[in-house]
JSON list of C-alpha atoms in Angstrom, two decimals:
[
{"chain": "A", "resi": 1, "resn": "MET", "atom": "CA", "xyz": [71.63, 147.79, 95.10]},
{"chain": "A", "resi": 2, "resn": "ASN", "atom": "CA", "xyz": [70.99, 150.98, 96.55]},
{"chain": "A", "resi": 3, "resn": "PRO", "atom": "CA", "xyz": [72.75, 152.96, 99.65]},
{"chain": "A", "resi": 4, "resn": "ASP", "atom": "CA", "xyz": [69.46, 151.79, 102.04]},
{"chain": "A", "resi": 5, "resn": "LEU", "atom": "CA", "xyz": [69.56, 148.13, 101.02]},
{"chain": "A", "resi": 6, "resn": "PHE", "atom": "CA", "xyz": [73.58, 148.33, 101.18]},
{"chain": "A", "resi": 7, "resn": "GLN", "atom": "CA", "xyz": [73.38, 149.12, 104.25]},
{"chain": "A", "resi": 8, "resn": "ALA", "atom": "CA", "xyz": [70.68, 146.70, 105.31]},
{"chain": "A", "resi": 9, "resn": "THR", "atom": "CA", "xyz": [72.67, 144.02, 103.95]},
{"chain": "A", "resi": 10, "resn": "LEU", "atom": "CA", "xyz": [75.73, 144.89, 105.54]},
{"chain": "A", "resi": 11, "resn": "GLU", "atom": "CA", "xyz": [74.27, 144.74, 108.76]},
{"chain": "A", "resi": 12, "resn": "LYS", "atom": "CA", "xyz": [72.70, 141.50, 108.25]},
{"chain": "A", "resi": 13, "resn": "GLU", "atom": "CA", "xyz": [76.56, 140.54, 108.35]},
{"chain": "A", "resi": 14, "resn": "ASN", "atom": "CA", "xyz": [77.09, 142.37, 111.83]},
{"chain": "A", "resi": 15, "resn": "ILE", "atom": "CA", "xyz": [78.46, 145.20, 110.10]},
{"chain": "A", "resi": 16, "resn": "MET", "atom": "CA", "xyz": [76.59, 148.70, 111.10]},
{"chain": "A", "resi": 17, "resn": "LEU", "atom": "CA", "xyz": [77.08, 151.57, 109.42]},
{"chain": "A", "resi": 18, "resn": "ASN", "atom": "CA", "xyz": [76.32, 155.26, 110.96]},
{"chain": "A", "resi": 19, "resn": "ALA", "atom": "CA", "xyz": [75.00, 158.15, 109.19]},
{"chain": "A", "resi": 20, "resn": "GLN", "atom": "CA", "xyz": [78.47, 159.51, 108.76]},
{"chain": "A", "resi": 21, "resn": "GLN", "atom": "CA", "xyz": [80.32, 156.41, 107.11]},
{"chain": "A", "resi": 22, "resn": "MET", "atom": "CA", "xyz": [76.90, 156.45, 104.78]},
{"chain": "A", "resi": 23, "resn": "LYS", "atom": "CA", "xyz": [78.08, 159.95, 103.79]},
{"chain": "A", "resi": 24, "resn": "GLN", "atom": "CA", "xyz": [81.51, 159.02, 103.28]},
{"chain": "A", "resi": 25, "resn": "PHE", "atom": "CA", "xyz": [80.22, 156.55, 100.35]},
{"chain": "A", "resi": 26, "resn": "ASP", "atom": "CA", "xyz": [77.83, 158.98, 98.96]},
{"chain": "A", "resi": 27, "resn": "GLN", "atom": "CA", "xyz": [80.80, 161.35, 98.78]},
{"chain": "A", "resi": 28, "resn": "TYR", "atom": "CA", "xyz": [82.73, 158.42, 97.53]},
{"chain": "A", "resi": 29, "resn": "LEU", "atom": "CA", "xyz": [80.13, 157.87, 94.83]},
{"chain": "A", "resi": 30, "resn": "ALA", "atom": "CA", "xyz": [80.34, 161.38, 93.74]},
{"chain": "A", "resi": 31, "resn": "LEU", "atom": "CA", "xyz": [84.01, 162.14, 93.33]},
{"chain": "A", "resi": 32, "resn": "LEU", "atom": "CA", "xyz": [83.96, 158.84, 91.55]},
{"chain": "A", "resi": 33, "resn": "GLN", "atom": "CA", "xyz": [81.49, 159.97, 89.08]},
{"chain": "A", "resi": 34, "resn": "GLU", "atom": "CA", "xyz": [83.42, 162.98, 88.55]},
{"chain": "A", "resi": 35, "resn": "TRP", "atom": "CA", "xyz": [86.57, 162.40, 88.34]},
{"chain": "A", "resi": 36, "resn": "ASN", "atom": "CA", "xyz": [85.81, 159.11, 85.69]},
{"chain": "A", "resi": 37, "resn": "GLU", "atom": "CA", "xyz": [84.76, 161.61, 83.36]},
{"chain": "A", "resi": 38, "resn": "LYS", "atom": "CA", "xyz": [88.36, 162.97, 83.25]},
{"chain": "A", "resi": 39, "resn": "ILE", "atom": "CA", "xyz": [90.57, 159.64, 83.76]},
{"chain": "A", "resi": 40, "resn": "ASN", "atom": "CA", "xyz": [89.82, 156.28, 83.44]},
{"chain": "A", "resi": 41, "resn": "LEU", "atom": "CA", "xyz": [88.89, 154.89, 87.02]},
{"chain": "A", "resi": 42, "resn": "THR", "atom": "CA", "xyz": [86.08, 152.58, 86.53]},
{"chain": "A", "resi": 43, "resn": "ALA", "atom": "CA", "xyz": [83.79, 151.03, 83.53]},
{"chain": "A", "resi": 44, "resn": "ILE", "atom": "CA", "xyz": [81.16, 151.03, 86.74]},
{"chain": "A", "resi": 45, "resn": "THR", "atom": "CA", "xyz": [79.92, 154.29, 87.38]},
{"chain": "A", "resi": 46, "resn": "GLU", "atom": "CA", "xyz": [75.70, 154.22, 87.99]},
{"chain": "A", "resi": 47, "resn": "GLU", "atom": "CA", "xyz": [74.95, 154.28, 91.26]},
{"chain": "A", "resi": 48, "resn": "GLU", "atom": "CA", "xyz": [73.19, 150.68, 91.96]},
{"chain": "A", "resi": 49, "resn": "GLU", "atom": "CA", "xyz": [76.43, 149.12, 90.18]},
{"chain": "A", "resi": 50, "resn": "VAL", "atom": "CA", "xyz": [78.70, 150.95, 92.35]},
{"chain": "A", "resi": 51, "resn": "TYR", "atom": "CA", "xyz": [77.52, 150.24, 95.84]},
{"chain": "A", "resi": 52, "resn": "LEU", "atom": "CA", "xyz": [76.78, 146.58, 94.36]},
{"chain": "A", "resi": 53, "resn": "LYS", "atom": "CA", "xyz": [80.16, 145.59, 92.39]},
{"chain": "A", "resi": 54, "resn": "HIS", "atom": "CA", "xyz": [82.97, 148.25, 94.26]},
{"chain": "A", "resi": 55, "resn": "PHE", "atom": "CA", "xyz": [81.62, 149.05, 97.63]},
{"chain": "A", "resi": 56, "resn": "TYR", "atom": "CA", "xyz": [79.65, 145.87, 98.87]},
{"chain": "A", "resi": 57, "resn": "ASP", "atom": "CA", "xyz": [82.14, 143.97, 96.70]},
{"chain": "A", "resi": 58, "resn": "SER", "atom": "CA", "xyz": [85.24, 145.37, 98.69]},
{"chain": "A", "resi": 59, "resn": "ALA", "atom": "CA", "xyz": [83.07, 144.38, 102.22]},
{"chain": "A", "resi": 60, "resn": "THR", "atom": "CA", "xyz": [83.02, 140.73, 101.80]},
{"chain": "A", "resi": 61, "resn": "LEU", "atom": "CA", "xyz": [86.84, 140.63, 102.44]},
{"chain": "A", "resi": 62, "resn": "SER", "atom": "CA", "xyz": [85.80, 141.35, 106.16]},
{"chain": "A", "resi": 63, "resn": "GLN", "atom": "CA", "xyz": [83.95, 138.54, 106.22]},
{"chain": "A", "resi": 64, "resn": "HIS", "atom": "CA", "xyz": [87.06, 136.43, 106.17]},
{"chain": "A", "resi": 65, "resn": "ILE", "atom": "CA", "xyz": [89.72, 138.68, 107.95]},
{"chain": "A", "resi": 66, "resn": "ASP", "atom": "CA", "xyz": [88.73, 140.55, 111.28]},
{"chain": "A", "resi": 67, "resn": "PHE", "atom": "CA", "xyz": [89.32, 144.31, 110.90]},
{"chain": "A", "resi": 68, "resn": "GLU", "atom": "CA", "xyz": [88.27, 145.06, 113.77]},
{"chain": "A", "resi": 69, "resn": "ASN", "atom": "CA", "xyz": [91.75, 144.33, 115.08]},
{"chain": "A", "resi": 70, "resn": "GLN", "atom": "CA", "xyz": [92.64, 147.84, 115.73]},
{"chain": "A", "resi": 71, "resn": "SER", "atom": "CA", "xyz": [96.65, 147.43, 114.72]},
{"chain": "A", "resi": 72, "resn": "ILE", "atom": "CA", "xyz": [95.79, 145.90, 111.40]},
{"chain": "A", "resi": 73, "resn": "LYS", "atom": "CA", "xyz": [98.18, 147.54, 108.58]},
{"chain": "A", "resi": 74, "resn": "LEU", "atom": "CA", "xyz": [96.74, 146.72, 105.17]},
{"chain": "A", "resi": 75, "resn": "CYS", "atom": "CA", "xyz": [98.29, 147.20, 101.93]},
{"chain": "A", "resi": 76, "resn": "ASP", "atom": "CA", "xyz": [96.34, 147.17, 98.82]},
{"chain": "A", "resi": 77, "resn": "VAL", "atom": "CA", "xyz": [98.54, 147.14, 95.47]},
{"chain": "A", "resi": 78, "resn": "GLY", "atom": "CA", "xyz": [97.50, 148.05, 92.21]},
{"chain": "A", "resi": 79, "resn": "SER", "atom": "CA", "xyz": [94.17, 149.68, 94.21]},
{"chain": "A", "resi": 80, "resn": "GLY", "atom": "CA", "xyz": [93.09, 151.68, 90.89]},
{"chain": "A", "resi": 81, "resn": "ALA", "atom": "CA", "xyz": [89.97, 153.87, 92.25]},
{"chain": "A", "resi": 82, "resn": "GLY", "atom": "CA", "xyz": [90.46, 152.75, 95.61]},
{"chain": "A", "resi": 83, "resn": "PHE", "atom": "CA", "xyz": [88.98, 149.40, 95.87]},
{"chain": "A", "resi": 84, "resn": "PRO", "atom": "CA", "xyz": [89.00, 147.04, 97.99]},
{"chain": "A", "resi": 85, "resn": "SER", "atom": "CA", "xyz": [91.05, 149.25, 101.11]},
{"chain": "A", "resi": 86, "resn": "ILE", "atom": "CA", "xyz": [88.97, 152.90, 100.69]},
{"chain": "A", "resi": 87, "resn": "PRO", "atom": "CA", "xyz": [85.65, 151.15, 101.39]},
{"chain": "A", "resi": 88, "resn": "LEU", "atom": "CA", "xyz": [87.33, 148.91, 103.69]},
{"chain": "A", "resi": 89, "resn": "LYS", "atom": "CA", "xyz": [88.60, 151.97, 105.53]},
{"chain": "A", "resi": 90, "resn": "ILE", "atom": "CA", "xyz": [85.75, 153.73, 105.89]},
{"chain": "A", "resi": 91, "resn": "ILE", "atom": "CA", "xyz": [83.97, 150.17, 107.77]},
{"chain": "A", "resi": 92, "resn": "PHE", "atom": "CA", "xyz": [86.27, 150.08, 110.09]},
{"chain": "A", "resi": 93, "resn": "PRO", "atom": "CA", "xyz": [88.15, 153.50, 110.67]},
{"chain": "A", "resi": 94, "resn": "SER", "atom": "CA", "xyz": [90.84, 151.51, 113.04]},
{"chain": "A", "resi": 95, "resn": "ILE", "atom": "CA", "xyz": [92.66, 149.67, 110.24]},
{"chain": "A", "resi": 96, "resn": "GLU", "atom": "CA", "xyz": [96.18, 151.61, 108.92]},
{"chain": "A", "resi": 97, "resn": "ILE", "atom": "CA", "xyz": [96.18, 151.55, 104.74]},
{"chain": "A", "resi": 98, "resn": "THR", "atom": "CA", "xyz": [98.79, 151.45, 102.61]},
{"chain": "A", "resi": 99, "resn": "ILE", "atom": "CA", "xyz": [98.04, 151.88, 98.75]},
{"chain": "A", "resi": 100, "resn": "VAL", "atom": "CA", "xyz": [99.94, 151.30, 95.72]},
{"chain": "A", "resi": 101, "resn": "ASP", "atom": "CA", "xyz": [99.67, 152.39, 92.30]},
{"chain": "A", "resi": 102, "resn": "SER", "atom": "CA", "xyz": [101.39, 152.78, 89.18]},
{"chain": "A", "resi": 103, "resn": "LEU", "atom": "CA", "xyz": [99.38, 155.55, 87.63]},
{"chain": "A", "resi": 104, "resn": "LYS", "atom": "CA", "xyz": [99.71, 159.17, 89.12]},
{"chain": "A", "resi": 105, "resn": "LYS", "atom": "CA", "xyz": [96.61, 160.28, 87.98]},
{"chain": "A", "resi": 106, "resn": "ARG", "atom": "CA", "xyz": [94.92, 157.67, 89.89]},
{"chain": "A", "resi": 107, "resn": "ILE", "atom": "CA", "xyz": [97.01, 158.65, 93.11]},
{"chain": "A", "resi": 108, "resn": "ASN", "atom": "CA", "xyz": [96.01, 161.93, 92.74]},
{"chain": "A", "resi": 109, "resn": "PHE", "atom": "CA", "xyz": [91.89, 160.90, 92.46]},
{"chain": "A", "resi": 110, "resn": "LEU", "atom": "CA", "xyz": [93.00, 159.10, 96.03]},
{"chain": "A", "resi": 111, "resn": "GLN", "atom": "CA", "xyz": [94.67, 162.01, 97.43]},
{"chain": "A", "resi": 112, "resn": "LEU", "atom": "CA", "xyz": [91.73, 163.85, 96.96]},
{"chain": "A", "resi": 113, "resn": "LEU", "atom": "CA", "xyz": [89.24, 161.53, 98.15]},
{"chain": "A", "resi": 114, "resn": "VAL", "atom": "CA", "xyz": [91.21, 160.69, 101.36]},
{"chain": "A", "resi": 115, "resn": "ASP", "atom": "CA", "xyz": [91.35, 164.41, 102.02]},
{"chain": "A", "resi": 116, "resn": "GLU", "atom": "CA", "xyz": [87.67, 165.26, 101.38]},
{"chain": "A", "resi": 117, "resn": "LEU", "atom": "CA", "xyz": [86.52, 162.43, 103.10]},
{"chain": "A", "resi": 118, "resn": "GLY", "atom": "CA", "xyz": [88.31, 163.34, 106.32]},
{"chain": "A", "resi": 119, "resn": "LEU", "atom": "CA", "xyz": [90.50, 159.47, 106.50]},
{"chain": "A", "resi": 120, "resn": "GLU", "atom": "CA", "xyz": [93.28, 159.18, 109.00]},
{"chain": "A", "resi": 121, "resn": "ASN", "atom": "CA", "xyz": [96.15, 156.86, 108.64]},
{"chain": "A", "resi": 122, "resn": "VAL", "atom": "CA", "xyz": [95.92, 156.11, 104.70]},
{"chain": "A", "resi": 123, "resn": "HIS", "atom": "CA", "xyz": [99.76, 156.36, 103.29]},
{"chain": "A", "resi": 124, "resn": "LEU", "atom": "CA", "xyz": [99.73, 156.63, 99.30]},
{"chain": "A", "resi": 125, "resn": "PHE", "atom": "CA", "xyz": [102.52, 155.55, 96.92]},
{"chain": "A", "resi": 126, "resn": "HIS", "atom": "CA", "xyz": [102.61, 156.18, 93.12]},
{"chain": "A", "resi": 127, "resn": "ALA", "atom": "CA", "xyz": [105.10, 153.05, 92.54]},
{"chain": "A", "resi": 128, "resn": "ARG", "atom": "CA", "xyz": [105.65, 150.11, 90.31]},
{"chain": "A", "resi": 129, "resn": "ALA", "atom": "CA", "xyz": [104.19, 146.98, 92.62]},
{"chain": "A", "resi": 130, "resn": "GLU", "atom": "CA", "xyz": [107.84, 145.19, 91.58]},
{"chain": "A", "resi": 131, "resn": "ASP", "atom": "CA", "xyz": [109.62, 148.47, 92.86]},
{"chain": "A", "resi": 132, "resn": "PHE", "atom": "CA", "xyz": [107.82, 148.55, 95.86]},
{"chain": "A", "resi": 133, "resn": "GLY", "atom": "CA", "xyz": [108.33, 145.16, 96.72]},
{"chain": "A", "resi": 134, "resn": "GLN", "atom": "CA", "xyz": [111.93, 145.59, 96.95]},
{"chain": "A", "resi": 135, "resn": "GLN", "atom": "CA", "xyz": [111.85, 148.73, 99.29]},
{"chain": "A", "resi": 136, "resn": "LYS", "atom": "CA", "xyz": [113.27, 147.51, 102.77]},
{"chain": "A", "resi": 137, "resn": "GLU", "atom": "CA", "xyz": [110.91, 149.31, 104.91]},
{"chain": "A", "resi": 138, "resn": "HIS", "atom": "CA", "xyz": [107.54, 147.80, 102.77]},
{"chain": "A", "resi": 139, "resn": "ARG", "atom": "CA", "xyz": [109.05, 144.16, 102.72]},
{"chain": "A", "resi": 140, "resn": "ASN", "atom": "CA", "xyz": [107.36, 141.53, 105.48]},
{"chain": "A", "resi": 141, "resn": "ALA", "atom": "CA", "xyz": [106.00, 144.92, 106.92]},
{"chain": "A", "resi": 142, "resn": "TYR", "atom": "CA", "xyz": [101.58, 144.30, 106.58]},
{"chain": "A", "resi": 143, "resn": "ASP", "atom": "CA", "xyz": [99.52, 142.29, 108.09]},
{"chain": "A", "resi": 144, "resn": "VAL", "atom": "CA", "xyz": [97.21, 141.74, 105.04]},
{"chain": "A", "resi": 145, "resn": "VAL", "atom": "CA", "xyz": [98.23, 142.51, 101.47]},
{"chain": "A", "resi": 146, "resn": "THR", "atom": "CA", "xyz": [95.40, 142.13, 99.13]},
{"chain": "A", "resi": 147, "resn": "ALA", "atom": "CA", "xyz": [94.68, 142.87, 95.42]},
{"chain": "A", "resi": 148, "resn": "ARG", "atom": "CA", "xyz": [91.62, 143.04, 93.47]},
{"chain": "A", "resi": 149, "resn": "ALA", "atom": "CA", "xyz": [91.52, 142.22, 89.69]},
{"chain": "A", "resi": 150, "resn": "VAL", "atom": "CA", "xyz": [94.71, 143.45, 89.01]},
{"chain": "A", "resi": 151, "resn": "ALA", "atom": "CA", "xyz": [96.63, 140.30, 87.02]},
{"chain": "A", "resi": 152, "resn": "ASN", "atom": "CA", "xyz": [96.89, 136.53, 87.63]},
{"chain": "A", "resi": 153, "resn": "LEU", "atom": "CA", "xyz": [97.60, 135.01, 90.67]},
{"chain": "A", "resi": 154, "resn": "SER", "atom": "CA", "xyz": [101.34, 133.73, 90.03]},
{"chain": "A", "resi": 155, "resn": "VAL", "atom": "CA", "xyz": [102.14, 137.59, 89.23]},
{"chain": "A", "resi": 156, "resn": "LEU", "atom": "CA", "xyz": [100.08, 138.75, 91.96]},
{"chain": "A", "resi": 157, "resn": "ALA", "atom": "CA", "xyz": [101.80, 136.97, 94.89]},
{"chain": "A", "resi": 158, "resn": "GLU", "atom": "CA", "xyz": [105.06, 138.07, 93.30]},
{"chain": "A", "resi": 159, "resn": "PHE", "atom": "CA", "xyz": [103.74, 141.33, 93.95]},
{"chain": "A", "resi": 160, "resn": "CYS", "atom": "CA", "xyz": [102.24, 140.69, 96.97]},
{"chain": "A", "resi": 161, "resn": "LEU", "atom": "CA", "xyz": [103.91, 137.67, 99.33]},
{"chain": "A", "resi": 162, "resn": "PRO", "atom": "CA", "xyz": [107.27, 140.00, 99.82]},
{"chain": "A", "resi": 163, "resn": "ILE", "atom": "CA", "xyz": [105.28, 142.68, 101.84]},
{"chain": "A", "resi": 164, "resn": "THR", "atom": "CA", "xyz": [103.51, 140.50, 103.92]},
{"chain": "A", "resi": 165, "resn": "LYS", "atom": "CA", "xyz": [104.34, 139.49, 107.15]},
{"chain": "A", "resi": 166, "resn": "ILE", "atom": "CA", "xyz": [105.51, 135.94, 108.52]},
{"chain": "A", "resi": 167, "resn": "GLY", "atom": "CA", "xyz": [102.20, 135.15, 109.84]},
{"chain": "A", "resi": 168, "resn": "GLY", "atom": "CA", "xyz": [100.26, 137.65, 107.37]},
{"chain": "A", "resi": 169, "resn": "THR", "atom": "CA", "xyz": [97.50, 137.12, 105.11]},
{"chain": "A", "resi": 170, "resn": "PHE", "atom": "CA", "xyz": [97.68, 137.98, 101.41]},
{"chain": "A", "resi": 171, "resn": "ALA", "atom": "CA", "xyz": [94.15, 138.31, 99.97]},
{"chain": "A", "resi": 172, "resn": "ALA", "atom": "CA", "xyz": [93.28, 137.50, 96.16]},
{"chain": "A", "resi": 173, "resn": "MET", "atom": "CA", "xyz": [89.93, 138.83, 95.50]},
{"chain": "A", "resi": 174, "resn": "LYS", "atom": "CA", "xyz": [88.68, 136.80, 92.48]},
{"chain": "A", "resi": 175, "resn": "GLY", "atom": "CA", "xyz": [86.16, 136.11, 89.73]},
{"chain": "A", "resi": 176, "resn": "SER", "atom": "CA", "xyz": [84.99, 132.69, 88.62]},
{"chain": "A", "resi": 177, "resn": "LYS", "atom": "CA", "xyz": [88.17, 131.24, 87.19]},
{"chain": "A", "resi": 178, "resn": "ALA", "atom": "CA", "xyz": [89.94, 131.37, 90.33]},
{"chain": "A", "resi": 179, "resn": "SER", "atom": "CA", "xyz": [90.32, 127.60, 90.89]},
{"chain": "A", "resi": 180, "resn": "ASP", "atom": "CA", "xyz": [92.60, 127.23, 87.28]},
{"chain": "A", "resi": 181, "resn": "GLU", "atom": "CA", "xyz": [94.52, 130.36, 88.84]},
{"chain": "A", "resi": 182, "resn": "LEU", "atom": "CA", "xyz": [95.13, 128.90, 92.33]},
{"chain": "A", "resi": 183, "resn": "ASN", "atom": "CA", "xyz": [96.16, 125.65, 90.52]},
{"chain": "A", "resi": 184, "resn": "ASP", "atom": "CA", "xyz": [98.05, 127.19, 87.98]},
{"chain": "A", "resi": 185, "resn": "SER", "atom": "CA", "xyz": [100.42, 129.34, 90.68]},
{"chain": "A", "resi": 186, "resn": "LYS", "atom": "CA", "xyz": [100.63, 126.84, 93.29]},
{"chain": "A", "resi": 187, "resn": "LYS", "atom": "CA", "xyz": [104.56, 126.48, 92.05]},
{"chain": "A", "resi": 188, "resn": "ALA", "atom": "CA", "xyz": [105.17, 130.43, 92.69]},
{"chain": "A", "resi": 189, "resn": "ILE", "atom": "CA", "xyz": [103.13, 130.44, 95.84]},
{"chain": "A", "resi": 190, "resn": "LYS", "atom": "CA", "xyz": [105.39, 128.09, 97.70]},
{"chain": "A", "resi": 191, "resn": "THR", "atom": "CA", "xyz": [108.53, 129.72, 95.74]},
{"chain": "A", "resi": 192, "resn": "LEU", "atom": "CA", "xyz": [107.44, 133.26, 97.29]},
{"chain": "A", "resi": 193, "resn": "GLY", "atom": "CA", "xyz": [107.01, 131.77, 101.15]},
{"chain": "A", "resi": 194, "resn": "GLY", "atom": "CA", "xyz": [102.98, 131.04, 101.01]},
{"chain": "A", "resi": 195, "resn": "LYS", "atom": "CA", "xyz": [100.41, 128.59, 102.06]},
{"chain": "A", "resi": 196, "resn": "THR", "atom": "CA", "xyz": [96.74, 128.67, 100.39]},
{"chain": "A", "resi": 197, "resn": "LYS", "atom": "CA", "xyz": [95.23, 128.22, 103.73]},
{"chain": "A", "resi": 198, "resn": "GLU", "atom": "CA", "xyz": [91.32, 129.07, 102.47]},
{"chain": "A", "resi": 199, "resn": "VAL", "atom": "CA", "xyz": [89.48, 129.89, 99.05]},
{"chain": "A", "resi": 200, "resn": "ALA", "atom": "CA", "xyz": [86.09, 131.24, 99.99]},
{"chain": "A", "resi": 201, "resn": "SER", "atom": "CA", "xyz": [83.53, 131.03, 97.14]},
{"chain": "A", "resi": 202, "resn": "PHE", "atom": "CA", "xyz": [80.38, 133.15, 97.05]},
{"chain": "A", "resi": 203, "resn": "GLU", "atom": "CA", "xyz": [77.84, 134.73, 94.71]},
{"chain": "A", "resi": 204, "resn": "LEU", "atom": "CA", "xyz": [77.03, 138.47, 94.93]},
{"chain": "A", "resi": 205, "resn": "PRO", "atom": "CA", "xyz": [73.21, 139.21, 95.30]},
{"chain": "A", "resi": 206, "resn": "HIS", "atom": "CA", "xyz": [71.14, 140.08, 92.65]},
{"chain": "A", "resi": 207, "resn": "ASP", "atom": "CA", "xyz": [72.94, 137.55, 90.10]},
{"chain": "A", "resi": 208, "resn": "ALA", "atom": "CA", "xyz": [76.26, 139.95, 90.01]},
{"chain": "A", "resi": 209, "resn": "GLY", "atom": "CA", "xyz": [78.35, 137.19, 89.49]},
{"chain": "A", "resi": 210, "resn": "GLU", "atom": "CA", "xyz": [80.72, 134.69, 91.39]},
{"chain": "A", "resi": 211, "resn": "ARG", "atom": "CA", "xyz": [83.02, 135.77, 93.86]},
{"chain": "A", "resi": 212, "resn": "ASN", "atom": "CA", "xyz": [86.42, 133.95, 95.20]},
{"chain": "A", "resi": 213, "resn": "ILE", "atom": "CA", "xyz": [88.69, 135.15, 98.04]},
{"chain": "A", "resi": 214, "resn": "ILE", "atom": "CA", "xyz": [92.12, 133.07, 97.97]},
{"chain": "A", "resi": 215, "resn": "LEU", "atom": "CA", "xyz": [93.84, 133.33, 101.23]},
{"chain": "A", "resi": 216, "resn": "ILE", "atom": "CA", "xyz": [97.32, 132.90, 101.18]},
{"chain": "A", "resi": 217, "resn": "GLU", "atom": "CA", "xyz": [99.13, 132.55, 104.92]},
{"chain": "A", "resi": 218, "resn": "LYS", "atom": "CA", "xyz": [102.94, 133.87, 104.45]},
{"chain": "A", "resi": 219, "resn": "GLU", "atom": "CA", "xyz": [104.64, 131.24, 106.22]},
{"chain": "A", "resi": 220, "resn": "ARG", "atom": "CA", "xyz": [108.50, 132.02, 105.25]},
{"chain": "A", "resi": 221, "resn": "LYS", "atom": "CA", "xyz": [110.68, 135.07, 103.90]},
{"chain": "A", "resi": 222, "resn": "THR", "atom": "CA", "xyz": [110.30, 135.69, 100.58]},
{"chain": "A", "resi": 223, "resn": "PRO", "atom": "CA", "xyz": [113.81, 135.22, 98.46]},
{"chain": "A", "resi": 224, "resn": "GLY", "atom": "CA", "xyz": [115.36, 138.39, 98.51]},
{"chain": "A", "resi": 225, "resn": "LYS", "atom": "CA", "xyz": [115.11, 138.39, 94.44]},
{"chain": "A", "resi": 226, "resn": "TYR", "atom": "CA", "xyz": [111.71, 138.36, 94.34]},
{"chain": "A", "resi": 227, "resn": "PRO", "atom": "CA", "xyz": [109.68, 140.48, 93.06]},
{"chain": "A", "resi": 228, "resn": "ARG", "atom": "CA", "xyz": [112.22, 140.67, 90.04]},
{"chain": "A", "resi": 229, "resn": "LYS", "atom": "CA", "xyz": [112.77, 143.71, 87.81]},
{"chain": "A", "resi": 230, "resn": "ALA", "atom": "CA", "xyz": [109.78, 146.18, 86.77]},
{"chain": "A", "resi": 231, "resn": "GLY", "atom": "CA", "xyz": [107.76, 144.26, 84.07]},
{"chain": "A", "resi": 232, "resn": "THR", "atom": "CA", "xyz": [109.78, 140.76, 84.20]},
{"chain": "A", "resi": 233, "resn": "PRO", "atom": "CA", "xyz": [107.00, 138.99, 86.73]},
{"chain": "A", "resi": 234, "resn": "ASN", "atom": "CA", "xyz": [104.00, 139.35, 83.65]},
{"chain": "A", "resi": 235, "resn": "LYS", "atom": "CA", "xyz": [106.11, 138.71, 81.08]},
{"chain": "A", "resi": 236, "resn": "ASN", "atom": "CA", "xyz": [107.58, 135.72, 82.68]},
{"chain": "A", "resi": 237, "resn": "PRO", "atom": "CA", "xyz": [105.47, 134.11, 85.49]},
{"chain": "A", "resi": 238, "resn": "LEU", "atom": "CA", "xyz": [106.76, 132.15, 87.90]}
]
């Protein structure tokens, strides 16, 4: 998927990108390629692959959540090189995004990216998700919390539901094994105050693979003991 096809595909989905936004995606690609030689950000670096499997894949979340709402606060847990939150911020400049990542080098890259692209209302935190989720100012604070290719769903739920507002949405972006993960995480989702409301399954263009977006509504407050101390959710999932 080259930049022109990326723009045309989004246009068919009623997402119109202007010249400035397309320039920002071009800058994003260039910085990603440059920094990937210094630190391991992604195994996907070729232009057409990045536009399809990173930029377009990130944008698919907007087909299931209304990012036209200017008051939306989104938190991206374990964002890595900025996916899906930075592409969404480029497409929908009015949303406020917070990114949490445990690796300082990735946060340094993201800070440079935000500065170079001229993005506003972007907050970057170098922290473990478990520690971040226990900070009072972040609990029950975000309209949308998302994570992409970070951990299995029961672990992600413990990272993400504590910081999701009641009535807000935790959106887990998954591959082809989403249904198995969902079955294994029903107890965790309920324990943490969530309820699965939708699983959106689709194929990326050009036979790039199956994707699933699991949308979980936060119905009630997460018990204060969650998330547990750093490392525990991965070692002993709910």
